[in-house]
Structure formats: C-alpha cells, structure tokens
Amino acid sequence: MTKTELFWSADGSREKPFRTWLARRREDGFLLNCYRTGSKPGDYAAYLLHRASCAVFIGNNPRTGKNWTNKRFCKVCSLDADALQPHAKTKGGRVRHCALCM
C-alpha cells in the first residue's frame, strides 16, 4: 500500500514540510483537504481530493492569510489518489474531487 502523510499542527510547525512536499510532488502527488474535528492528530474529516498541482494551493491560504495547515485544517498526502480513498472512508465517507484539478 502507498504511504500517506498527515500534515497538521495547531502552531503551524508542519506548514513548511507540507509546502516542501507540495513543491516536490507537483507532478505526481495528491492530497485530501481535511477539516479538524478535535484536538488529536487523528481527529479530522476528509472532504475534498486535490492534485498537488492544484492552483488552490499556490501562495498563501486566502482564509488565514498564510498557513494551509492550521488549527482548522490538515492535509493528508500521497502519491496515489486511490490510497487516499480508503483512508478518507475511515474519516467520514466518500470524498468529493476538486472541480479545478481532478
């Protein structure tokens, strides 16, 4: 099974590793945009699948002005979109695909 990687921290310390992952995987990566549901790393609901190259993730987050990984949102990334689907099912069911990049 293809590895998945979670990027989340309330203090923003995982933002730089997330942006590095995006930059390295623009051509072959995928990510689940997830909404935080609690304070533990596994407390989230996946809701939208994107390609790592999605224009949504260029620059800073328009909602926060900077971080994509923060108190409210986390990202689960993989090189295989299919590897993210079973993961998403454990966090709330079927995940929609981004209309811009999928």
PDB file of C-alpha atoms in Angstrom:
ATOM      1  CA  MET A   1       0.000   0.000   0.000  1.00  0.00           C
ATOM      2  CA  THR A   2       1.188   3.511  -0.802  1.00  0.00           C
ATOM      3  CA  LYS A   3       2.217   5.640   2.147  1.00  0.00           C
ATOM      4  CA  THR A   4       0.077   8.567   3.295  1.00  0.00           C
ATOM      5  CA  GLU A   5       1.424  11.513   5.261  1.00  0.00           C
ATOM      6  CA  LEU A   6      -0.526  13.797   7.612  1.00  0.00           C
ATOM      7  CA  PHE A   7       0.352  17.493   7.791  1.00  0.00           C
ATOM      8  CA  TRP A   8      -1.219  19.258  10.750  1.00  0.00           C
ATOM      9  CA  SER A   9      -0.223  21.260  13.798  1.00  0.00           C
ATOM     10  CA  ALA A  10      -2.060  23.935  15.732  1.00  0.00           C
ATOM     11  CA  ASP A  11       1.085  26.075  15.862  1.00  0.00           C
ATOM     12  CA  GLY A  12       1.839  25.900  12.123  1.00  0.00           C
ATOM     13  CA  SER A  13       5.043  23.899  12.544  1.00  0.00           C
ATOM     14  CA  ARG A  14       4.015  21.426   9.808  1.00  0.00           C
ATOM     15  CA  GLU A  15       3.381  24.151   7.218  1.00  0.00           C
ATOM     16  CA  LYS A  16       6.925  24.202   5.869  1.00  0.00           C
ATOM     17  CA  PRO A  17       7.093  20.385   5.483  1.00  0.00           C
ATOM     18  CA  PHE A  18       3.686  20.474   3.730  1.00  0.00           C
ATOM     19  CA  ARG A  19       4.824  23.170   1.282  1.00  0.00           C
ATOM     20  CA  THR A  20       8.035  21.229   0.647  1.00  0.00           C
ATOM     21  CA  TRP A  21       6.010  18.080  -0.078  1.00  0.00           C
ATOM     22  CA  LEU A  22       3.772  20.043  -2.482  1.00  0.00           C
ATOM     23  CA  ALA A  23       6.750  21.524  -4.317  1.00  0.00           C
ATOM     24  CA  ARG A  24       8.426  18.126  -4.724  1.00  0.00           C
ATOM     25  CA  ARG A  25       5.247  16.313  -5.735  1.00  0.00           C
ATOM     26  CA  ARG A  26       3.546  18.842  -8.044  1.00  0.00           C
ATOM     27  CA  GLU A  27       3.534  16.367 -10.938  1.00  0.00           C
ATOM     28  CA  ASP A  28       2.606  13.143  -9.150  1.00  0.00           C
ATOM     29  CA  GLY A  29       1.024  13.893  -5.759  1.00  0.00           C
ATOM     30  CA  PHE A  30      -2.492  14.062  -4.341  1.00  0.00           C
ATOM     31  CA  LEU A  31      -3.904  15.448  -1.122  1.00  0.00           C
ATOM     32  CA  LEU A  32      -7.036  15.300   0.952  1.00  0.00           C
ATOM     33  CA  ASN A  33      -8.101  18.628   2.344  1.00  0.00           C
ATOM     34  CA  CYS A  34      -9.473  17.872   5.797  1.00  0.00           C
ATOM     35  CA  TYR A  35     -11.423  19.770   8.428  1.00  0.00           C
ATOM     36  CA  ARG A  36     -10.304  19.367  12.046  1.00  0.00           C
ATOM     37  CA  THR A  37     -12.931  17.849  14.336  1.00  0.00           C
ATOM     38  CA  GLY A  38     -10.912  17.672  17.577  1.00  0.00           C
ATOM     39  CA  SER A  39      -7.547  18.315  19.156  1.00  0.00           C
ATOM     40  CA  LYS A  40      -5.777  14.996  18.425  1.00  0.00           C
ATOM     41  CA  PRO A  41      -3.885  14.319  15.162  1.00  0.00           C
ATOM     42  CA  GLY A  42      -6.480  11.729  14.057  1.00  0.00           C
ATOM     43  CA  ASP A  43      -9.478  13.988  14.713  1.00  0.00           C
ATOM     44  CA  TYR A  44     -10.470  15.187  11.250  1.00  0.00           C
ATOM     45  CA  ALA A  45     -12.952  14.645   8.447  1.00  0.00           C
ATOM     46  CA  ALA A  46     -11.706  14.418   4.875  1.00  0.00           C
ATOM     47  CA  TYR A  47     -13.786  16.370   2.389  1.00  0.00           C
ATOM     48  CA  LEU A  48     -12.002  17.238  -0.880  1.00  0.00           C
ATOM     49  CA  LEU A  49      -9.372  15.453  -3.007  1.00  0.00           C
ATOM     50  CA  HIS A  50      -6.871  17.588  -4.964  1.00  0.00           C
ATOM     51  CA  ARG A  51      -3.844  17.073  -7.162  1.00  0.00           C
ATOM     52  CA  ALA A  52      -0.679  18.522  -5.613  1.00  0.00           C
ATOM     53  CA  SER A  53      -0.526  20.828  -8.631  1.00  0.00           C
ATOM     54  CA  CYS A  54      -3.946  22.372  -7.891  1.00  0.00           C
ATOM     55  CA  ALA A  55      -3.920  26.154  -8.268  1.00  0.00           C
ATOM     56  CA  VAL A  56      -5.821  26.423  -4.985  1.00  0.00           C
ATOM     57  CA  PHE A  57      -2.582  25.689  -3.104  1.00  0.00           C
ATOM     58  CA  ILE A  58      -0.368  28.268  -4.778  1.00  0.00           C
ATOM     59  CA  GLY A  59       0.703  31.022  -2.407  1.00  0.00           C
ATOM     60  CA  ASN A  60      -0.906  31.638   0.958  1.00  0.00           C
ATOM     61  CA  ASN A  61      -4.258  30.453   2.223  1.00  0.00           C
ATOM     62  CA  PRO A  62      -6.802  33.230   1.497  1.00  0.00           C
ATOM     63  CA  ARG A  63      -8.816  32.274   4.601  1.00  0.00           C
ATOM     64  CA  THR A  64      -5.935  32.640   7.048  1.00  0.00           C
ATOM     65  CA  GLY A  65      -3.528  34.831   5.099  1.00  0.00           C
ATOM     66  CA  LYS A  66      -0.726  32.296   5.424  1.00  0.00           C
ATOM     67  CA  ASN A  67      -0.911  28.638   6.524  1.00  0.00           C
ATOM     68  CA  TRP A  68      -2.693  25.768   4.774  1.00  0.00           C
ATOM     69  CA  THR A  69      -2.188  23.531   7.832  1.00  0.00           C
ATOM     70  CA  ASN A  70      -3.529  25.154  10.975  1.00  0.00           C
ATOM     71  CA  LYS A  71      -5.984  24.775  13.869  1.00  0.00           C
ATOM     72  CA  ARG A  72      -8.907  24.234  11.489  1.00  0.00           C
ATOM     73  CA  PHE A  73      -7.419  22.311   8.549  1.00  0.00           C
ATOM     74  CA  CYS A  74      -4.982  19.495   7.897  1.00  0.00           C
ATOM     75  CA  LYS A  75      -3.799  17.690   4.770  1.00  0.00           C
ATOM     76  CA  VAL A  76      -3.249  14.003   4.110  1.00  0.00           C
ATOM     77  CA  CYS A  77      -0.933  13.460   1.146  1.00  0.00           C
ATOM     78  CA  SER A  78       0.052  10.528  -1.041  1.00  0.00           C
ATOM     79  CA  LEU A  79       1.482   9.685  -4.449  1.00  0.00           C
ATOM     80  CA  ASP A  80      -1.585   7.532  -5.123  1.00  0.00           C
ATOM     81  CA  ALA A  81      -5.096   9.016  -5.169  1.00  0.00           C
ATOM     82  CA  ASP A  82      -6.572   5.545  -4.700  1.00  0.00           C
ATOM     83  CA  ALA A  83      -4.583   5.144  -1.463  1.00  0.00           C
ATOM     84  CA  LEU A  84      -6.361   8.198  -0.078  1.00  0.00           C
ATOM     85  CA  GLN A  85      -9.898   6.926  -0.733  1.00  0.00           C
ATOM     86  CA  PRO A  86      -9.896   4.104   1.871  1.00  0.00           C
ATOM     87  CA  HIS A  87      -8.217   6.481   4.293  1.00  0.00           C
ATOM     88  CA  ALA A  88     -10.961   9.046   3.673  1.00  0.00           C
ATOM     89  CA  LYS A  89     -13.703   6.474   4.271  1.00  0.00           C
ATOM     90  CA  THR A  90     -12.452   5.986   7.821  1.00  0.00           C
ATOM     91  CA  LYS A  91     -12.794   9.751   8.317  1.00  0.00           C
ATOM     92  CA  GLY A  92     -16.312  10.394   7.143  1.00  0.00           C
ATOM     93  CA  GLY A  93     -17.135   8.621   3.927  1.00  0.00           C
ATOM     94  CA  ARG A  94     -16.835   9.386   0.237  1.00  0.00           C
ATOM     95  CA  VAL A  95     -14.693  12.344  -0.700  1.00  0.00           C
ATOM     96  CA  ARG A  96     -15.551  14.754  -3.490  1.00  0.00           C
ATOM     97  CA  HIS A  97     -12.974  15.619  -6.156  1.00  0.00           C
ATOM     98  CA  CYS A  98     -11.840  19.200  -6.698  1.00  0.00           C
ATOM     99  CA  ALA A  99     -13.585  20.672  -9.754  1.00  0.00           C
ATOM    100  CA  LEU A 100     -10.453  22.648 -10.679  1.00  0.00           C
ATOM    101  CA  CYS A 101      -7.848  19.906 -10.785  1.00  0.00           C
ATOM    102  CA  MET A 102      -9.483  16.461 -10.884  1.00  0.00           C
TER     103      MET A 102
END
